[in-house]
């Protein structure tokens, strides 16, 4: 369900024609739909309404302040992985008390900032991080609420780059070591055991690994409570997939059942860390055709968005639908949609069938709201795209397009 649709022959975001945005804001531009975002958040909140639960949006999926504010205003918490993301949450009006801090490589200054701001919990990913967190907290005469992120060792059946709970993964502590570390934490006066955490991967389309992992983690949680650890929060991570092409991810209701069932009777506030499922199909990347080029082997549509703007195809061989913003009548032909970046992997779509297109025509790269702008770089010294948030028949530029001067800010010749 999303609010990008054809109306009178032109692709719209809600009530705003994408062609108008291309004309008024330029290209490449990320365009987000408020109605889609709010709908996803509301449905997810409703699916967990019977359970004490905190939804912590995973900031790395899309971190524009306007998106964070929209979610914060509607009661969301946040899952962060850096001081930069924490800064964004605070800047957008999010409450630190609803923040969980994930990631395998937190620096001392990041631990300190999060402690001073009073976040809900640190999701600790190694034995050394646990002792470091204790030391930082004691130096500040504070106690750091923590959860251990355990690696339940299940195969999330997703792309190997976004599976995070294989036994060879860098994430979390091995399941078998968790009890020992929680026991040890009782001797560390800077620590307060608050929860238990897992996150098995991203773009999950099957609820079985979710059930399996949560079942294991729930058993561990019960065991830790029996040992007298004062745990109150069970964090089950994020990872629910979206439809890019033919995937059939479970709906939010079905996902909620898969999460809740293994938790029957558990005395815990549930923490969820959804990212992609909230923002994925709430955003598109708007681009223009620059040139058509035919070689003996291929036909190329060269567009003004590249892998620096949307990295997923180059990084994960991810597939995004590419749609003409004003489809013409006429015979379809197949094209490789490529960007201007000097890399052979700079391909947004292979062998896509389009009706006739000309230079200047606009295309929308669909389902680009998650891990789109947040992964954008300035490679090839290309200013990063603008971002626009549409709400009904109005829109706001929520991030100005970078200028050439932005590219070398801070550099000295
Ligand atoms: C990236 C990440 C998420 C969000 O994953 P999605 O697939 O976008 O839902 C949640 N938790 C952690 C720890 C993550 O690293």
Coordinates of C-alpha atoms and ligand atoms in Angstrom, one line a residue:
X1 CA 0.0 0.0 0.0
X2 CA 1.5 3.4 -1.0
X3 CA 0.4 6.7 -2.4
X4 CA 2.3 6.8 -5.7
X5 CA -0.2 6.3 -8.6
X6 CA -1.0 7.2 -12.2
X7 CA -3.7 9.9 -12.5
X8 CA -4.7 11.3 -15.9
X9 CA -1.6 9.7 -17.5
X10 CA 0.9 11.1 -15.0
X11 CA 2.5 9.6 -12.0
X12 CA 1.6 11.4 -8.8
X13 CA 2.8 11.3 -5.2
X14 CA -0.5 11.8 -3.3
X15 CA -2.0 14.8 -5.2
X16 CA 1.3 16.2 -6.5
X17 CA 2.4 15.3 -10.1
X18 CA 6.0 14.1 -10.0
X19 CA 6.7 16.2 -13.2
X20 CA 5.9 19.3 -11.3
X21 CA 8.4 18.4 -8.6
X22 CA 11.1 17.7 -11.2
X23 CA 10.4 21.1 -12.8
X24 CA 10.3 23.1 -9.5
X25 CA 12.9 21.2 -7.5
X26 CA 15.1 19.7 -10.2
X27 CA 16.5 16.1 -10.4
X28 CA 17.7 13.8 -9.0
X29 CA 15.3 14.2 -6.0
X30 CA 14.0 11.8 -3.4
X31 CA 10.2 12.2 -3.0
X32 CA 8.5 10.9 0.1
X33 CA 4.7 10.5 0.8
X34 CA 3.5 11.6 4.3
X35 CA 0.3 9.5 4.0
X36 CA 2.2 6.4 3.2
X37 CA 4.6 6.8 6.1
X38 CA 1.8 7.6 8.6
X39 CA -0.2 4.7 7.4
X40 CA 2.6 2.2 7.9
X41 CA 3.4 3.5 11.3
X42 CA -0.3 3.4 12.4
X43 CA -0.9 -0.1 11.1
X44 CA 2.2 -1.3 12.9
X45 CA 1.2 0.4 16.1
X46 CA -2.3 -1.1 15.9
X47 CA -0.8 -4.6 15.2
X48 CA 1.0 -4.4 18.5
X49 CA -1.7 -2.5 20.4
X50 CA -2.5 -5.3 22.8
X51 CA 1.1 -5.7 23.9
X52 CA 3.2 -3.3 25.8
X53 CA 5.5 -2.3 23.0
X54 CA 7.8 0.5 21.9
X55 CA 8.4 1.1 18.2
X56 CA 11.9 2.3 17.7
X57 CA 12.3 3.4 14.0
X58 CA 15.7 2.4 12.7
X59 CA 17.2 5.8 11.8
X60 CA 19.7 4.5 9.3
X61 CA 16.9 3.5 6.8
X62 CA 16.2 7.1 6.1
X63 CA 17.3 9.8 8.5
X64 CA 16.0 13.1 7.2
X65 CA 14.8 15.3 10.2
X66 CA 11.4 15.7 8.7
X67 CA 10.8 12.0 8.6
X68 CA 12.1 11.6 12.1
X69 CA 9.9 14.4 13.3
X70 CA 6.8 12.9 11.6
X71 CA 7.5 9.6 13.4
X72 CA 8.4 11.2 16.8
X73 CA 5.2 13.3 16.8
X74 CA 3.3 10.1 16.5
X75 CA 4.9 8.4 19.4
X76 CA 7.8 6.5 17.8
X77 CA 11.1 5.9 19.5
X78 CA 14.3 5.4 17.6
X79 CA 17.0 2.8 17.0
X80 CA 20.4 4.5 16.4
X81 CA 23.8 3.3 15.5
X82 CA 25.9 6.5 16.0
X83 CA 26.2 9.8 17.8
X84 CA 25.2 11.4 14.5
X85 CA 21.9 9.5 14.4
X86 CA 21.3 10.4 18.1
X87 CA 22.0 14.1 17.2
X88 CA 19.4 13.9 14.4
X89 CA 16.8 12.3 16.8
X90 CA 17.3 15.1 19.3
X91 CA 17.3 17.8 16.6
X92 CA 14.0 16.4 15.3
X93 CA 12.3 16.5 18.7
X94 CA 12.6 12.7 19.5
X95 CA 12.9 11.7 23.1
X96 CA 16.2 10.1 24.2
X97 CA 14.2 8.0 26.7
X98 CA 12.8 6.2 23.7
X99 CA 16.1 5.5 22.1
X100 CA 18.0 2.2 21.8
X101 CA 21.7 2.3 20.7
X102 CA 22.8 -0.6 18.4
X103 CA 26.0 -1.2 16.6
X104 CA 29.3 -3.2 17.1
X105 CA 31.7 -0.2 17.2
X106 CA 30.4 2.5 19.6
X107 CA 33.2 4.9 20.6
X108 CA 33.6 6.2 24.2
X109 CA 32.4 9.7 23.2
X110 CA 29.3 8.2 21.7
X111 CA 28.6 6.1 24.8
X112 CA 29.1 9.2 27.0
X113 CA 26.8 11.4 24.9
X114 CA 24.0 8.7 25.0
X115 CA 24.5 8.2 28.7
X116 CA 24.2 11.9 29.4
X117 CA 21.1 12.2 27.3
X118 CA 19.5 9.3 29.2
X119 CA 18.6 6.8 26.5
X120 CA 16.5 3.7 27.2
X121 CA 19.2 1.1 26.6
X122 CA 22.5 0.3 25.0
X123 CA 22.3 -2.8 22.8
X124 CA 25.8 -4.2 23.6
X125 CA 27.4 -6.3 21.0
X126 CA 30.6 -7.7 22.7
X127 CA 32.2 -8.6 26.1
X128 CA 34.7 -5.8 25.7
X129 CA 32.0 -3.2 24.9
X130 CA 30.2 -4.3 28.1
X131 CA 33.3 -3.5 30.3
X132 CA 33.9 -0.3 28.4
X133 CA 30.3 0.8 28.9
X134 CA 30.7 0.1 32.6
X135 CA 33.9 2.2 32.8
X136 CA 32.4 5.1 31.0
X137 CA 29.3 5.1 33.2
X138 CA 31.3 4.9 36.4
X139 CA 33.5 7.8 35.3
X140 CA 30.3 9.8 35.0
X141 CA 28.9 8.3 38.2
X142 CA 26.0 6.9 36.3
X143 CA 24.5 3.5 35.6
X144 CA 24.1 2.4 32.0
X145 CA 21.0 0.5 31.1
X146 CA 21.9 -2.3 28.7
X147 CA 20.7 -5.2 26.7
X148 CA 23.0 -7.8 25.2
X149 CA 22.4 -8.3 21.5
X150 CA 22.6 -12.1 21.2
X151 CA 23.2 -13.9 17.9
X152 CA 20.5 -16.6 17.8
X153 CA 22.4 -18.3 15.0
X154 CA 19.4 -18.6 12.5
X155 CA 19.5 -18.1 8.8
X156 CA 17.3 -15.2 7.9
X157 CA 17.0 -16.4 4.3
X158 CA 17.9 -13.0 2.9
X159 CA 20.9 -11.5 0.9
X160 CA 24.1 -12.5 2.6
X161 CA 25.1 -8.8 3.0
X162 CA 22.0 -8.1 5.1
X163 CA 21.8 -11.4 7.1
X164 CA 23.1 -10.6 10.6
X165 CA 22.6 -13.8 12.6
X166 CA 24.6 -16.4 10.9
X167 CA 27.3 -17.9 13.2
X168 CA 29.9 -16.2 11.1
X169 CA 28.3 -12.7 11.5
X170 CA 30.1 -9.9 13.3
X171 CA 26.9 -8.9 15.1
X172 CA 25.9 -9.8 18.6
X173 CA 27.4 -12.1 21.2
X174 CA 27.3 -15.8 20.8
X175 CA 24.1 -17.2 22.3
X176 CA 26.0 -19.5 24.7
X177 CA 28.0 -16.6 26.2
X178 CA 25.0 -14.5 27.1
X179 CA 24.2 -16.0 30.6
X180 CA 27.9 -15.7 31.7
X181 CA 28.0 -12.0 30.6
X182 CA 24.8 -11.1 32.4
X183 CA 26.1 -12.8 35.6
X184 CA 29.3 -10.9 35.3
X185 CA 27.5 -7.6 34.7
X186 CA 26.1 -7.9 38.3
X187 CA 29.6 -7.2 39.6
X188 CA 29.9 -4.1 37.4
X189 CA 28.5 -1.1 39.3
X190 CA 28.2 1.1 36.2
X191 CA 25.7 -1.3 34.6
X192 CA 22.0 -2.0 34.9
X193 CA 20.7 -5.0 33.0
X194 CA 17.5 -3.8 31.4
X195 CA 16.8 -6.0 28.4
X196 CA 17.8 -8.6 25.9
X197 CA 18.1 -7.9 22.1
X198 CA 18.4 -9.7 18.8
X199 CA 18.1 -8.6 15.1
X200 CA 18.5 -11.3 12.6
X201 CA 18.7 -9.4 9.3
X202 CA 16.9 -7.2 6.8
X203 CA 14.5 -7.6 3.9
X204 CA 13.0 -10.7 5.6
X205 CA 10.1 -12.3 3.7
X206 CA 9.5 -15.4 5.7
X207 CA 8.2 -15.4 9.3
X208 CA 9.8 -18.8 10.2
X209 CA 13.3 -17.5 11.1
X210 CA 11.6 -14.7 13.0
X211 CA 9.6 -17.2 15.1
X212 CA 12.6 -19.4 15.6
X213 CA 14.9 -16.6 16.7
X214 CA 12.3 -15.0 19.0
X215 CA 11.5 -18.3 20.5
X216 CA 15.1 -18.9 21.4
X217 CA 15.5 -15.3 22.8
X218 CA 12.3 -15.5 24.8
X219 CA 13.5 -18.7 26.5
X220 CA 16.8 -17.0 27.3
X221 CA 14.9 -14.0 28.7
X222 CA 12.9 -16.2 31.0
X223 CA 16.1 -17.9 32.2
X224 CA 17.7 -14.6 33.0
X225 CA 14.7 -13.4 34.9
X226 CA 14.8 -16.6 36.9
X227 CA 18.4 -15.8 37.8
X228 CA 17.2 -12.6 39.3
X229 CA 18.2 -10.2 36.5
X230 CA 15.8 -7.2 36.5
X231 CA 15.0 -7.4 32.8
X232 CA 12.0 -5.4 31.6
X233 CA 12.6 -5.0 27.8
X234 CA 12.8 -7.6 25.0
X235 CA 14.1 -6.1 21.8
X236 CA 13.3 -8.2 18.8
X237 CA 15.0 -6.0 16.2
X238 CA 13.6 -5.1 12.8
X239 CA 14.1 -6.5 9.4
X240 CA 10.6 -7.0 7.9
X241 CA 10.8 -6.9 4.1
X242 CA 9.0 -4.9 1.4
X243 CA 8.0 -5.7 -2.2
X244 CA 10.6 -4.5 -4.7
X245 CA 9.4 -6.9 -7.5
X246 CA 7.8 -10.3 -6.7
X247 CA 8.6 -10.7 -3.1
X248 CA 5.7 -11.5 -0.9
X249 CA 6.7 -10.4 2.6
X250 CA 4.2 -11.1 5.4
X251 CA 1.8 -8.3 6.2
X252 CA 2.2 -6.3 9.4
X253 CA -0.6 -8.3 11.1
X254 CA 1.1 -11.6 10.2
X255 CA 4.4 -10.3 11.3
X256 CA 2.9 -9.2 14.6
X257 CA 1.5 -12.7 15.2
X258 CA 4.9 -14.3 14.4
X259 CA 6.6 -12.0 17.0
X260 CA 3.9 -12.2 19.7
X261 CA 3.2 -15.9 19.7
X262 CA 6.6 -17.1 21.0
X263 CA 6.3 -14.4 23.8
X264 CA 3.1 -15.7 25.4
X265 CA 3.1 -14.9 29.0
X266 CA 6.4 -13.1 29.0
X267 CA 6.7 -10.2 31.4
X268 CA 8.4 -7.7 29.1
X269 CA 7.9 -4.5 27.2
X270 CA 8.5 -5.4 23.6
X271 CA 10.9 -3.2 21.6
X272 CA 10.7 -3.3 17.8
X273 CA 13.2 -1.7 15.4
X274 CA 11.5 -1.4 12.0
X275 CA 13.3 0.5 9.3
X276 CA 12.6 -0.5 5.7
X277 CA 9.0 -1.5 6.2
X278 CA 8.1 2.0 7.4
X279 CA 9.9 4.0 4.7
X280 CA 10.7 1.7 1.8
X281 CA 7.7 2.2 -0.4
X282 CA 7.0 5.7 0.9
X283 CA 9.8 7.1 -1.2
X284 CA 10.9 7.3 -4.9
X285 CA 14.0 8.7 -6.6
X286 CA 13.0 11.1 -9.3
X287 CA 15.4 11.3 -12.2
X288 CA 15.6 12.6 -15.8
X289 CA 16.7 10.9 -19.0
X290 CA 19.9 12.7 -20.3
X291 CA 20.7 10.6 -23.3
X292 CA 19.8 7.5 -25.2
X293 CA 22.7 5.5 -26.6
X294 CA 22.7 2.4 -28.7
X295 CA 25.6 0.1 -29.1
X296 CA 25.7 -3.1 -31.2
X297 CA 25.1 -5.1 -28.0
X298 CA 22.8 -2.9 -25.8
X299 CA 20.5 0.1 -25.5
X300 CA 21.3 2.5 -22.7
X301 CA 19.1 5.1 -21.0
X302 CA 21.6 7.5 -19.4
X303 CA 19.9 9.3 -16.5
X304 CA 21.0 12.0 -14.1
X305 CA 20.8 9.8 -10.9
X306 CA 23.6 7.3 -10.3
X307 CA 25.0 4.8 -7.8
X308 CA 26.1 7.7 -5.6
X309 CA 22.4 8.7 -5.2
X310 CA 21.0 5.2 -4.9
X311 CA 23.6 2.6 -4.0
X312 CA 21.4 -0.5 -3.5
X313 CA 21.6 -1.9 -7.0
X314 CA 25.4 -1.6 -7.1
X315 CA 25.9 -2.8 -3.5
X316 CA 23.4 -5.7 -3.3
X317 CA 22.3 -6.2 -6.9
X318 CA 19.0 -4.9 -5.6
X319 CA 16.1 -4.5 -8.0
X320 CA 14.0 -1.4 -8.1
X321 CA 11.1 -0.9 -10.5
X322 CA 11.7 2.1 -12.8
X323 CA 8.6 3.8 -14.1
X324 CA 8.1 6.6 -16.7
X325 CA 6.5 9.5 -15.0
X326 CA 4.3 10.2 -18.1
X327 CA 4.2 6.9 -20.1
X328 CA 3.6 7.5 -23.8
X329 CA 1.8 5.2 -26.1
X330 CA 3.8 3.1 -28.4
X331 CA 5.9 -0.1 -28.7
X332 CA 8.0 -1.0 -25.7
X333 CA 11.7 -1.7 -26.0
X334 CA 14.3 -2.8 -23.5
X335 CA 17.0 -0.6 -22.0
X336 CA 19.7 -0.6 -19.4
X337 CA 19.1 2.3 -17.1
X338 CA 22.5 3.7 -16.2
X339 CA 23.8 6.7 -14.2
X340 CA 26.7 9.1 -15.0
X341 CA 29.2 7.7 -12.5
X342 CA 32.4 6.2 -13.9
X343 CA 31.8 2.6 -12.7
X344 CA 30.4 -0.3 -14.6
X345 CA 28.3 -1.2 -11.6
X346 CA 26.4 2.2 -12.0
X347 CA 23.3 0.5 -13.3
X348 CA 19.9 1.3 -11.8
X349 CA 18.1 -1.3 -13.9
X350 CA 19.0 -4.0 -16.4
X351 CA 17.0 -4.7 -19.5
X352 CA 13.9 -2.8 -18.6
X353 CA 11.0 -2.5 -21.0
X354 CA 9.8 1.1 -21.6
X355 CA 7.4 2.8 -24.0
X356 CA 9.1 5.5 -26.1
X357 CA 11.2 7.9 -24.0
X358 CA 13.1 11.0 -25.0
X359 CA 15.8 13.1 -23.3
X360 CA 14.2 15.3 -20.6
X361 CA 11.6 12.7 -19.7
X362 CA 11.3 11.8 -16.0
X363 CA 11.6 8.4 -14.5
X364 CA 10.7 7.3 -11.0
X365 CA 12.9 4.7 -9.3
X366 CA 10.3 3.1 -7.0
X367 CA 10.6 1.9 -3.4
X368 CA 13.7 4.0 -2.8
X369 CA 12.6 5.4 0.5
X370 CA 14.8 3.0 2.6
X371 CA 18.6 2.9 2.4
X372 CA 18.4 5.4 -0.5
X373 CA 19.3 8.9 0.6
X374 CA 20.8 7.6 3.8
X375 CA 23.4 5.7 1.8
X376 CA 24.0 8.5 -0.8
X377 CA 27.5 9.8 -1.2
X378 CA 29.3 12.5 -3.3
X379 CA 31.4 10.0 -5.3
X380 CA 32.5 11.6 -8.5
X381 CA 32.0 14.9 -6.7
X382 CA 28.3 14.8 -7.4
X383 CA 26.2 16.9 -5.0
X384 CA 23.7 14.7 -3.2
X385 CA 20.0 14.9 -4.2
X386 CA 17.3 17.2 -2.7
X387 CA 14.6 15.6 -0.6
X388 CA 10.9 16.5 -0.8
X389 CA 8.1 15.6 1.5
X390 CA 4.6 15.6 0.0
X391 CA 1.5 15.9 2.1
X392 CA -1.7 15.9 0.1
X393 CA -1.6 18.6 -2.6
X394 CA 1.4 20.4 -0.9
X395 CA 5.1 19.6 -0.7
X396 CA 8.1 20.9 1.2
X397 CA 11.8 20.7 0.3
X398 CA 13.1 19.0 3.5
X399 CA 16.7 18.9 2.4
X400 CA 18.1 21.4 -0.2
X401 CA 20.1 20.0 -3.0
X402 CA 23.8 20.2 -2.2
X403 CA 25.8 22.9 -3.9
X404 CA 29.2 22.6 -5.5
X405 CA 30.6 24.6 -2.5
X406 CA 29.1 22.0 -0.1
X407 CA 31.3 19.4 -1.8
X408 CA 34.6 20.9 -0.6
X409 CA 33.4 22.5 2.7
X410 CA 36.2 22.0 5.3
X411 CA 38.9 21.3 2.7
X412 CA 42.0 23.4 2.4
X413 CA 43.8 23.7 -0.9
Ligands
LIG1 C1 19.4 -1.9 10.2 C2 18.9 -2.4 11.5 C3 17.5 -2.4 11.8 C4 16.4 -2.1 10.7 O1 16.4 -3.0 9.7 P1 15.2 -3.0 8.6 O2 15.5 -4.1 7.8 O3 15.4 -1.7 7.9 O4 13.9 -3.1 9.3 C5 17.1 -2.7 13.0 N1 17.9 -3.1 14.0 C6 19.3 -3.1 13.8 C7 20.2 -3.4 14.9 C8 19.8 -2.7 12.6 O5 21.1 -2.7 12.3

